[in-house]
Amino acid sequence: MNVAVTQTIEGEFAMNNNIKSNNKALFTLDEDASEIKLHCPISMPDASGFLWNNNMMLQMNCRGYASAQHMQPEPAKYSYGQSIEAKTFMQPEHHYHASHPGRFFYIKVDDQHLFSLPYEPMRVSLDKFEFFQGTNNIGWRITQRGLHVEIKVKLAENDAIECWEMSVINQSHSQIKVDIYPCFSIGYTSWMNQSACFDESINGIIANYVTPYQKVEDYYKNKDFLDTTVLMTNASVLGYEAQLKAFEGEGGLHAPSALKQKKLANSVALYQTPVAVLHHQIVLPSAKEHNIKWLFGPAKNVEHANTLKKTYLSNTSSDKQDFVKPPAYLFSTQDKVFDNFVNTWLPRQIQYHSQSNRLTRDPQTRNFLQDHMASVLISPSHAKTHFLFALAQQHSNGAMPDGILLHPDAELKYINQIPHSDHNVWLFIFLDAYLQHSGDVNILNEQVGFSDLPTAHSVYEHLKLAAEYLYSQLDHRGLSLIQQGDWCDPMNMVGKEGKGVSFWLSLASAYAFGIFASIAKIQGELADNAHWLSRKTQLNDAVNQQGWDGQWYARGICDNGRIFGVAADKEGQIFLNPQSWAMLSHASKQQDLDLIFTAIDNKLKTPYGIAMLAPAYTQMDADIGRVTQKFPGSAENGSVYNHAASFYAFALFKEGFADRGYEVLRSMLVDNDDALVKQQLPNFIPNYYRGAYYQYPEVAGKSSHLFNTGTCAWFFRCVVELMYGITKTSTSIKINPCIPSHMLPCSVEFKAFGQAVNIHYESRTDIEDLEFTLQNASISNHMSAPEIMLDGSQNKALISVYIPTTEIKDSPQRAENVQA
Amino acid sequence: MNVAVTQTIEGEFAMNNNIKSNNKALFTLDEDASEIKLHCPISMPDASGFLWNNNMMLQMNCRGYASAQHMQPEPAKYSYGQSIEAKTFMQPEHHYHASHPGRFFYIKVDDQHLFSLPYEPMRVSLDKFEFFQGTNNIGWRITQRGLHVEIKVKLAENDAIECWEMSVINQSHSQIKVDIYPCFSIGYTSWMNQSACFDESINGIIANYVTPYQKVEDYYKNKDFLDTTVLMTNASVLGYEAQLKAFEGEGGLHAPSALKQKKLANSVALYQTPVAVLHHQIVLPSAKEHNIKWLFGPAKNVEHANTLKKTYLSNTSSDKQDFVKPPAYLFSTQDKVFDNFVNTWLPRQIQYHSQSNRLTRDPQTRNFLQDHMASVLISPSHAKTHFLFALAQQHSNGAMPDGILLHPDAELKYINQIPHSDHNVWLFIFLDAYLQHSGDVNILNEQVGFSDLPTAHSVYEHLKLAAEYLYSQLDHRGLSLIQQGDWCDPMNMVGKEGKGVSFWLSLASAYAFGIFASIAKIQGELADNAHWLSRKTQLNDAVNQQGWDGQWYARGICDNGRIFGVAADKEGQIFLNPQSWAMLSHASKQQDLDLIFTAIDNKLKTPYGIAMLAPAYTQMDADIGRVTQKFPGSAENGSVYNHAASFYAFALFKEGFADRGYEVLRSMLVDNDDALVKQQLPNFIPNYYRGAYYQYPEVAGKSSHLFNTGTCAWFFRCVVELMYGITKTSTSIKINPCIPSHMLPCSVEFKAFGQAVNIHYESRTDIEDLEFTLQNASISNHMSAPEIMLDGSQNKALISVYIPTTEIKDSPQRAENVQA
């Protein structure tokens, strides 16, 4: 077995070099983008895929490390690390290490050659390696020592259970003896009680533990926990190891002593750290294939495990229905990276958000509203339900709470215990999106209660109260008080004494008031319309008078009266959000946009996107708060925070800057040119890429690998609503595109009013205004979006949009404010 | 470098076999017991030593893994694991793993041979290995590849800083080139901000981080934290690695990629997991020695680090004063294992407890009182100060709180948030010990306030209130209500409804009342004396009527009226504590002792000591509580819980059962015969050895490795006060021995009243009563202890105690109750 171990050391960069020397793409996609394949485990060691279902989330990295959580009902683990880990929210830049939980398969060929799949923990150089993320599965295809091994994992739809299968094909010309040892981490489960053994009835390892607690009341909270982890199989088991130390021996996970023996020792764990290792053995003739399945996950007890086994490990249960829905829109442009993402992976990430609520029971109010906002484009009824659910938690004074409690037992945790000032804003933004894409104005008359008052009021009245509450939170300067943070959670000391204000929030409130004004108009409340338009103007004016720093907008004013986010600051000189939202709220004057763009381009733009502030803070600024203590270029302290960048893109498209807007969107995506820097696959947009490009260029662009982000909804709205320009009334679609010239011709397919729709966009030199055809018949030829009635009379509505080349430019007139 | 790696795998059991085949002792002690040496890193992989000072604790295992905490003021780390670890109290059976924090030294010999000292992470088989725990240091002496390497660590007295030094001697006949790479874990320090780099001014690695928090108030709590970890050296540094992943590469810690190169890459950590690796290089001629020093620990910033460096890394600072005090008693018996422990390691463990308070700021009241009770034998004034400090936290209703707050800012945490019923009992036990060993009856008139009332009352009045409070907590049956636990913390559901009672606590209260009665006598309060003697009898009678199960005493009665700890129970049939305390309180009748001993011998006795209950619970019993959920044989669920065993030993000696008592004490110690089972060195008594001998024999006897235990004080009292029988009045010493025959002759040296005292004990066949000589002159010859006045007129008081052989037996008459 020394050979294998030597290989580990010697072959270290062999695979990496293989990729580089052959100049092969680091990753590739299937033609229909339904699978992303990574061809090397070394170049992007943290590259990962994720799966989820109604009860859990599993993130697998390309080397075999796993992070999994299930809801019981708070997030819990069933595969732990080896120390007592803190309960915490999902963190960016997750750190993988030798003792990290994983799903490993040791393979011994002909009693001689040992290696581990997918790559960890032995790190033996493999003849051929492919890690793939499918829409509904994750897996590997690996060739080594004459064997072709495919490993796949899917999740059950409703149970928290990982469904693994392996196919082994003998590609050599002779028979091969194959010993297979799945090794699934269970880890340090409990200081009160942990053990593991083999159980014949489940044909696998069962690990029992007691979630640690000390208070009697917690016993009653915990007693229905699934405090058992099982690894079950449909294959015959020759032996097992349930105790980690006994398995590792002096060899360690990278060369387990137990695997030196022909047979495993069948060790049990008795208040010792458990592991789930099984031993299967096959003798595989040339060209033959063998299949094995395993289930891994939490269970209540043996009986429950057996139920899971019957459901998911029987012969008929292998092909579960795909969990991820087919996309609602199919885009086709000149940019395949863009198409792949928006057609497959963006809707998937949106679905993840709206189903999982980021694996919390108390999602932040702004996250909850934005995560479900994306659904307005896919499933308006789903979106509506969630909007009304949130609205019912509004206080009768108009204030939205810091988190939406998904269950009566849920509690506000972590960041939701800090008072933030922005939550009301997102109600307006959500409702605007909902109206744009559903045309369902009836929602305004839906009756909803309050958290402190069961009396139902109309959605319109709720929104009016929300607007009044926002307005009530202006200080004597007419600016929005920030409290202990606005959208930027860790900006927690600007207003800790109740005096500091946020220019961003002032602008966001102005934007919200503008939306409410247009809603009032829809509702026929013309006095409200005028009133809130005037308040919008009042806020914009206040910001312009006090927040315009000469070249860009400042971020806020601290309790002590110090303005920040201005040219005079050495760090945190410019923030992206006030600029974006000054455009959205129409505070920014047309002639100032050039100044703003110059400042953004010079100070915030990086090769990997637009940073949210610069220069990143390098030391605590106690006037501003915790954001300044984060590592420079990470998270809110000056990363390319994609959520903020998506606001900017939205504002740019809204103002007609197609090229700029598209560039911002595109920089969020991963392609083979920047994957090595970003270190992730194009299966999701992370919450950030490292910023601080001028301070720490060596790490700039690195992905956070955290796929929880408010970006998705905005990205999708940018594409559908602004770039392709598609909105709906209750009976028609409107088309008002803003497409960069290099993307034309392009098209999109979707359904509207039960009717398949195909819209084709192309430029024409011979026209001066936008022209439209429906089934090749001209329907309009003026600049503003036509209302296209779809009567379902045709199998497919074929719409063509002709864009005059003269109109395609990146310095448009300001588009008319749709809300006003 | 393949050679070395191959060795790792092949040499796995070589060292182990070396030990076994040579039939060498697993460990040895210096002649004066001041150093314990372990000769193999494999046989007892978790064997460890510990150091502490006024600010920190460091536990090093024999293979190089480390656990360290410093107080700022709550326990904090400066060397972390690689995941976000939970803040928790010190846990038993700490789990070491490949990513565990450690202090490693990679050594490369002549550019070819790489190995790591002390053993981890490479696990290369070493020519000669010695791990040693000294009283003031921990270290290794290792021979490999012609080099003799000695590594030592001490702690500074007041600063939280590890002082490391290495001596390398070339034992070969030719020059050797030695590359030395200290590799000290820093780990995942913070999700907010973590980084590390080399700093020239400190000549070492500096890692900065921000202790994570979200609430503004925590910023003010945290801002003076030592959020910097440094590794500094007096040697010249050729290169460094400050980023863990860059150091490990694809090789991993067991074969770091960085060490394949001639030079390190000088990587920094930028929001990446830090590590502290330095590179030193020496060319060592034959027979020459080279020395290097390092400092490792937390600092506030570079300036603070430089101050530490000046203080502890200068040439003159190498020999810090020894921190551990010389022992107050020197025993000499026929049992060297016993002598070694009680002369050196027991006083050291006692000093650890009384200085560190178990690394908490809110020690449990019972722990605080017992930990400092040991000091009455060593430093009565220290003991007194701490007793009065605790007493000042008594409520004016007489109740002691669940924890003693060591600082006004400290808070009751973890288990101290659960109401326990036993805390008052320990006041009496402490005071009894204090009076026995100091003779300082004046303490009874000391004036002390209350937690809720500043008016000072005498200690006597405090104790009377404490006794009244205990008495007030009896139920209608005259038994002590248990609330959510007594001494046994996790027995938390017996009385959760306020009805359940504890027979143990009833007996402990009776014992306390007896003590108070004798204190009343001392104070001349004869009415109180009679009153509390009668209440003692009342409680004993109540227990005898309701708690005697026919062969032993039951443990309690649950809220629902169910008696438990009785023959009818399948699990938790018999508990040790009620038996021990029935002897202490004199509830047990002389004729019942044989029944009790038979039950204990049959059901609780194991080869590794007396279990605290049996059979261990294997499932939750919701009438009893959390104790039944712990793993069978671990901790309070039926382990050999040494604290409980020490009560039993105390009771046995008190009743004159010398052989039985000694056997119980002796089973707590580690010798070469049982070390492989216990898996620890004889440098401390752990809080438990695994019990459940009949249920899980394969792990029975295994040490918890947790050196926090209330055992020490009782063990020491057993030896000094009961076995050697030495107590003091304010002017004299009294001697009333209870020594097993096989231990005679024996002697002890100590100081009393400023006078050196040597007492020699031997048996004589020609006498019928104890006989005593002072300076060879007979001073008494009757059975009860004489009062020996020491006037300091001699250089040393030489006392001989002659014990008639007829008196040496293990079934004595009950000794007269000293309190009554």
Tab-separated table of C-alpha atoms in Angstrom, chain B residues 98-376:
chain	number	residue	atom	x	y	z
B	98	ALA	CA	-5.841	15.447	12.668
B	99	SER	CA	-6.968	19.069	12.661
B	100	HIS	CA	-6.614	19.550	16.411
B	101	PRO	CA	-4.539	22.497	17.607
B	102	GLY	CA	-0.972	21.515	18.384
B	103	ARG	CA	2.600	22.613	18.819
B	104	PHE	CA	4.667	20.816	16.218
B	105	PHE	CA	8.287	20.961	15.131
B	106	TYR	CA	9.131	19.614	11.694
B	107	ILE	CA	12.791	18.693	11.415
B	108	LYS	CA	14.606	18.159	8.135
B	109	VAL	CA	17.978	16.478	8.389
B	110	ASP	CA	20.564	17.036	5.666
B	111	ASP	CA	17.898	18.184	3.181
B	112	GLN	CA	16.561	14.639	3.034
B	113	HIS	CA	14.915	13.239	6.084
B	114	LEU	CA	11.781	14.884	7.322
B	115	PHE	CA	10.057	14.039	10.573
B	116	SER	CA	7.865	15.904	13.008
B	117	LEU	CA	8.281	16.249	16.752
B	118	PRO	CA	7.032	15.386	19.196
B	119	TYR	CA	5.183	12.840	17.051
B	120	GLU	CA	2.251	14.466	15.292
B	121	PRO	CA	1.432	15.281	12.593
B	122	MET	CA	3.781	13.072	10.555
B	123	ARG	CA	3.835	10.157	13.007
B	124	VAL	CA	7.261	9.037	11.905
B	125	SER	CA	8.648	6.228	14.050
B	126	LEU	CA	11.313	7.710	16.346
B	127	ASP	CA	14.506	6.038	17.579
B	128	LYS	CA	13.909	7.148	21.140
B	129	PHE	CA	10.938	8.955	22.592
B	130	GLU	CA	10.309	10.410	26.008
B	131	PHE	CA	7.434	12.681	26.966
B	132	PHE	CA	7.750	14.180	30.397
B	133	GLN	CA	5.565	16.079	32.790
B	134	GLY	CA	7.602	17.988	35.334
B	135	THR	CA	6.019	19.921	38.139
B	136	ASN	CA	6.710	23.181	36.305
B	137	ASN	CA	7.196	22.094	32.728
B	138	ILE	CA	6.268	19.634	30.041
B	139	GLY	CA	8.578	18.360	27.369
B	140	TRP	CA	10.093	15.682	25.210
B	141	ARG	CA	13.487	14.080	24.800
B	142	ILE	CA	13.786	12.473	21.412
B	143	THR	CA	16.578	10.806	19.493
B	144	GLN	CA	16.308	10.578	15.734
B	145	ARG	CA	18.731	10.584	12.790
B	146	GLY	CA	21.743	11.273	14.979
B	147	LEU	CA	20.110	14.152	16.778
B	148	HIS	CA	19.082	14.372	20.397
B	149	VAL	CA	16.336	16.916	20.714
B	150	GLU	CA	14.935	18.198	23.966
B	151	ILE	CA	11.813	20.347	23.795
B	152	LYS	CA	10.379	22.040	26.867
B	153	VAL	CA	7.503	24.345	27.614
B	154	LYS	CA	6.905	26.417	30.730
B	155	LEU	CA	4.382	29.124	31.396
B	156	ALA	CA	5.161	32.600	32.557
B	157	GLU	CA	3.853	33.227	36.071
B	158	ASN	CA	1.336	35.945	35.345
B	159	ASP	CA	1.181	36.478	31.614
B	160	ALA	CA	-0.650	34.122	29.301
B	161	ILE	CA	2.385	33.045	27.341
B	162	GLU	CA	3.939	29.687	26.517
B	163	CYS	CA	7.737	29.688	26.789
B	164	TRP	CA	9.221	27.015	24.549
B	165	GLU	CA	12.809	25.992	24.160
B	166	MET	CA	14.588	23.382	22.150
B	167	SER	CA	18.051	21.983	22.521
B	168	VAL	CA	19.469	20.023	19.585
B	169	ILE	CA	22.604	17.952	20.079
B	170	ASN	CA	24.419	16.274	17.230
B	171	GLN	CA	25.211	12.810	18.573
B	172	SER	CA	26.658	11.571	15.301
B	173	HIS	CA	30.251	11.719	14.176
B	174	SER	CA	29.640	14.061	11.297
B	175	GLN	CA	28.212	17.483	10.770
B	176	ILE	CA	24.453	17.621	10.305
B	177	LYS	CA	22.423	20.272	8.563
B	178	VAL	CA	19.190	20.764	10.480
B	179	ASP	CA	16.173	22.680	9.250
B	180	ILE	CA	13.740	23.374	12.066
B	181	TYR	CA	10.163	24.454	11.400
B	182	PRO	CA	8.066	25.167	14.463
B	183	CYS	CA	4.425	24.887	13.399
B	184	PHE	CA	1.997	26.248	15.992
B	185	SER	CA	-1.734	26.115	15.351
B	186	ILE	CA	-3.655	29.355	15.300
B	187	GLY	CA	-6.705	27.999	13.547
B	188	TYR	CA	-10.043	29.486	12.552
B	189	THR	CA	-10.009	32.521	14.806
B	190	SER	CA	-12.952	34.547	13.525
B	191	TRP	CA	-15.553	34.784	10.808
B	192	MET	CA	-15.369	38.568	11.045
B	193	ASN	CA	-11.707	39.116	10.476
B	194	GLN	CA	-8.646	36.892	10.583
B	195	SER	CA	-5.196	37.348	9.106
B	196	ALA	CA	-1.554	36.629	9.829
B	197	CYS	CA	1.843	37.710	8.613
B	198	PHE	CA	5.465	37.896	9.682
B	199	ASP	CA	6.434	40.905	11.760
B	200	GLU	CA	10.086	41.845	11.925
B	201	SER	CA	9.844	43.784	15.147
B	202	ILE	CA	8.681	40.743	17.066
B	203	ASN	CA	10.707	38.385	14.870
B	204	GLY	CA	7.800	36.085	14.391
B	205	ILE	CA	4.284	35.489	13.172
B	206	ILE	CA	1.498	37.784	14.237
B	207	ALA	CA	-2.120	36.768	13.684
B	208	ASN	CA	-4.828	39.365	14.141
B	209	TYR	CA	-8.512	38.707	14.486
B	210	VAL	CA	-11.730	40.151	15.801
B	211	THR	CA	-13.664	38.037	18.272
B	212	PRO	CA	-16.997	37.694	16.471
B	213	TYR	CA	-20.027	39.474	17.863
B	214	GLN	CA	-23.195	41.118	16.596
B	215	LYS	CA	-24.555	43.229	19.459
B	216	VAL	CA	-23.167	46.709	20.033
B	217	GLU	CA	-22.790	46.109	23.760
B	218	ASP	CA	-20.473	43.218	22.987
B	219	TYR	CA	-18.132	45.556	21.172
B	220	TYR	CA	-17.445	47.283	24.471
B	221	LYS	CA	-17.090	43.953	26.252
B	222	ASN	CA	-14.670	42.651	23.637
B	223	LYS	CA	-12.618	45.636	22.738
B	224	ASP	CA	-9.835	44.982	25.198
B	225	PHE	CA	-9.538	41.335	24.229
B	226	LEU	CA	-6.134	40.015	23.279
B	227	ASP	CA	-7.253	39.397	19.704
B	228	THR	CA	-3.760	38.689	18.474
B	229	THR	CA	-1.744	35.488	18.597
B	230	VAL	CA	2.025	35.599	18.274
B	231	LEU	CA	4.851	33.147	17.799
B	232	MET	CA	8.141	34.916	18.490
B	233	THR	CA	11.677	33.589	18.572
B	234	ASN	CA	15.193	34.528	19.551
B	235	ALA	CA	16.569	32.664	16.528
B	236	SER	CA	17.121	33.955	13.037
B	237	VAL	CA	14.250	33.262	10.684
B	238	LEU	CA	14.871	32.178	7.109
B	239	GLY	CA	11.267	32.109	6.028
B	240	TYR	CA	7.758	31.588	7.246
B	241	GLU	CA	4.239	30.482	6.417
B	242	ALA	CA	1.328	32.309	7.994
B	243	GLN	CA	-1.418	30.721	5.903
B	244	LEU	CA	-2.385	27.170	6.731
B	245	LYS	CA	-3.554	26.062	3.279
B	246	ALA	CA	-0.418	27.431	1.654
B	247	PHE	CA	1.677	25.505	4.141
B	248	GLU	CA	-0.231	22.250	3.833
B	249	GLY	CA	-0.730	22.295	0.082
B	250	GLU	CA	-1.919	18.983	-1.291
B	251	GLY	CA	0.383	17.211	1.141
B	252	GLY	CA	-1.559	17.999	4.273
B	253	LEU	CA	-0.198	18.527	7.744
B	254	HIS	CA	1.259	15.023	7.709
B	255	ALA	CA	3.376	15.850	4.653
B	256	PRO	CA	3.257	19.597	4.093
B	257	SER	CA	3.863	20.646	0.517
B	258	ALA	CA	5.700	23.753	1.692
B	259	LEU	CA	8.425	21.601	3.244
B	260	LYS	CA	9.264	20.046	-0.097
B	261	GLN	CA	10.837	23.327	-1.077
B	262	LYS	CA	14.175	24.588	0.165
B	263	LYS	CA	12.576	27.825	1.184
B	264	LEU	CA	9.170	28.630	2.512
B	265	ALA	CA	6.982	30.850	0.380
B	266	ASN	CA	6.400	33.492	3.055
B	267	SER	CA	2.641	33.314	2.586
B	268	VAL	CA	0.361	35.589	4.520
B	269	ALA	CA	-3.200	34.823	5.604
B	270	LEU	CA	-5.799	37.282	4.316
B	271	TYR	CA	-9.124	36.216	5.810
B	272	GLN	CA	-7.738	32.718	5.495
B	273	THR	CA	-6.986	30.294	8.282
B	274	PRO	CA	-3.682	31.323	9.834
B	275	VAL	CA	-0.831	29.181	11.076
B	276	ALA	CA	2.512	30.091	12.583
B	277	VAL	CA	5.369	28.335	10.821
B	278	LEU	CA	8.942	29.589	10.984
B	279	HIS	CA	12.074	28.282	9.341
B	280	HIS	CA	15.391	28.080	11.198
B	281	GLN	CA	18.482	26.440	9.837
B	282	ILE	CA	21.593	25.311	11.636
B	283	VAL	CA	24.652	23.387	10.633
B	284	LEU	CA	25.646	21.441	13.685
B	285	PRO	CA	29.108	19.916	14.052
B	286	SER	CA	29.430	16.584	15.771
B	287	ALA	CA	28.806	16.684	19.523
B	288	LYS	CA	27.642	20.290	19.423
B	289	GLU	CA	24.440	21.684	20.855
B	290	HIS	CA	22.164	24.440	19.622
B	291	ASN	CA	19.353	26.159	21.493
B	292	ILE	CA	16.330	28.063	20.301
B	293	LYS	CA	13.532	29.716	22.228
B	294	TRP	CA	10.007	30.631	21.204
B	295	LEU	CA	7.138	32.408	22.853
B	296	PHE	CA	3.572	31.607	21.872
B	297	GLY	CA	0.401	33.145	23.174
B	298	PRO	CA	-2.159	35.928	22.971
B	299	ALA	CA	-1.264	39.614	22.866
B	300	LYS	CA	-3.104	42.887	22.537
B	301	ASN	CA	-0.987	44.113	19.644
B	302	VAL	CA	2.607	44.372	18.419
B	303	GLU	CA	3.627	46.632	21.294
B	304	HIS	CA	2.289	44.203	23.841
B	305	ALA	CA	3.990	41.341	22.017
B	306	ASN	CA	7.264	43.225	22.195
B	307	THR	CA	6.860	43.741	25.921
B	308	LEU	CA	6.292	40.010	26.337
B	309	LYS	CA	9.333	39.341	24.199
B	310	LYS	CA	11.553	41.596	26.300
B	311	THR	CA	10.315	39.997	29.482
B	312	TYR	CA	10.454	36.353	28.502
B	313	LEU	CA	12.775	35.994	25.547
B	314	SER	CA	15.836	37.837	26.755
B	315	ASN	CA	18.926	35.865	27.737
B	316	THR	CA	18.351	36.414	31.421
B	317	SER	CA	14.727	35.395	31.444
B	318	SER	CA	15.143	31.704	30.798
B	319	ASP	CA	14.866	30.442	34.335
B	320	LYS	CA	11.672	31.729	35.682
B	321	GLN	CA	10.872	30.949	39.251
B	322	ASP	CA	9.084	27.701	39.713
B	323	PHE	CA	5.418	28.290	39.947
B	324	VAL	CA	4.371	25.126	41.716
B	325	LYS	CA	4.963	25.243	45.455
B	326	PRO	CA	6.997	22.564	47.215
B	327	PRO	CA	4.728	20.064	48.964
B	328	ALA	CA	3.699	20.736	52.555
B	329	TYR	CA	3.783	17.051	53.553
B	330	LEU	CA	6.273	14.346	52.633
B	331	PHE	CA	4.952	10.837	53.061
B	332	SER	CA	6.971	7.689	53.018
B	333	THR	CA	5.190	4.344	52.880
B	334	GLN	CA	5.673	0.885	51.474
B	335	ASP	CA	3.818	1.971	48.344
B	336	LYS	CA	5.944	4.163	46.060
B	337	VAL	CA	3.095	4.801	43.639
B	338	PHE	CA	1.113	6.200	46.523
B	339	ASP	CA	4.055	8.239	47.854
B	340	ASN	CA	4.806	9.735	44.463
B	341	PHE	CA	1.269	10.833	44.030
B	342	VAL	CA	0.555	12.299	47.445
B	343	ASN	CA	3.961	13.954	47.770
B	344	THR	CA	4.110	15.672	44.394
B	345	TRP	CA	1.134	15.347	42.108
B	346	LEU	CA	-1.746	15.588	44.509
B	347	PRO	CA	-0.559	18.882	46.052
B	348	ARG	CA	0.100	20.130	42.529
B	349	GLN	CA	-3.441	19.256	41.433
B	350	ILE	CA	-4.767	20.912	44.592
B	351	GLN	CA	-2.773	24.056	43.842
B	352	TYR	CA	-4.147	24.025	40.287
B	353	HIS	CA	-7.704	23.939	41.591
B	354	SER	CA	-7.260	26.654	44.161
B	355	GLN	CA	-5.474	28.970	41.715
B	356	SER	CA	-7.438	28.414	38.557
B	357	ASN	CA	-10.954	27.836	39.883
B	358	ARG	CA	-11.276	25.394	37.004
B	359	LEU	CA	-10.892	28.207	34.469
B	360	THR	CA	-14.268	29.721	35.259
B	361	ARG	CA	-15.353	33.001	36.772
B	362	ASP	CA	-18.422	31.436	38.342
B	363	PRO	CA	-17.244	28.162	39.884
B	364	GLN	CA	-20.066	26.042	41.215
B	365	THR	CA	-20.452	26.748	44.915
B	366	ARG	CA	-19.781	23.153	45.872
B	367	ASN	CA	-16.690	23.041	43.670
B	368	PHE	CA	-15.370	26.330	44.970
B	369	LEU	CA	-15.729	25.250	48.578
B	370	GLN	CA	-14.223	21.804	48.079
B	371	ASP	CA	-11.419	22.984	45.795
B	372	HIS	CA	-10.336	25.444	48.423
B	373	MET	CA	-10.992	22.991	51.256
B	374	ALA	CA	-7.788	21.218	50.227
B	375	SER	CA	-5.920	24.393	51.072
B	376	VAL	CA	-6.743	24.021	54.753
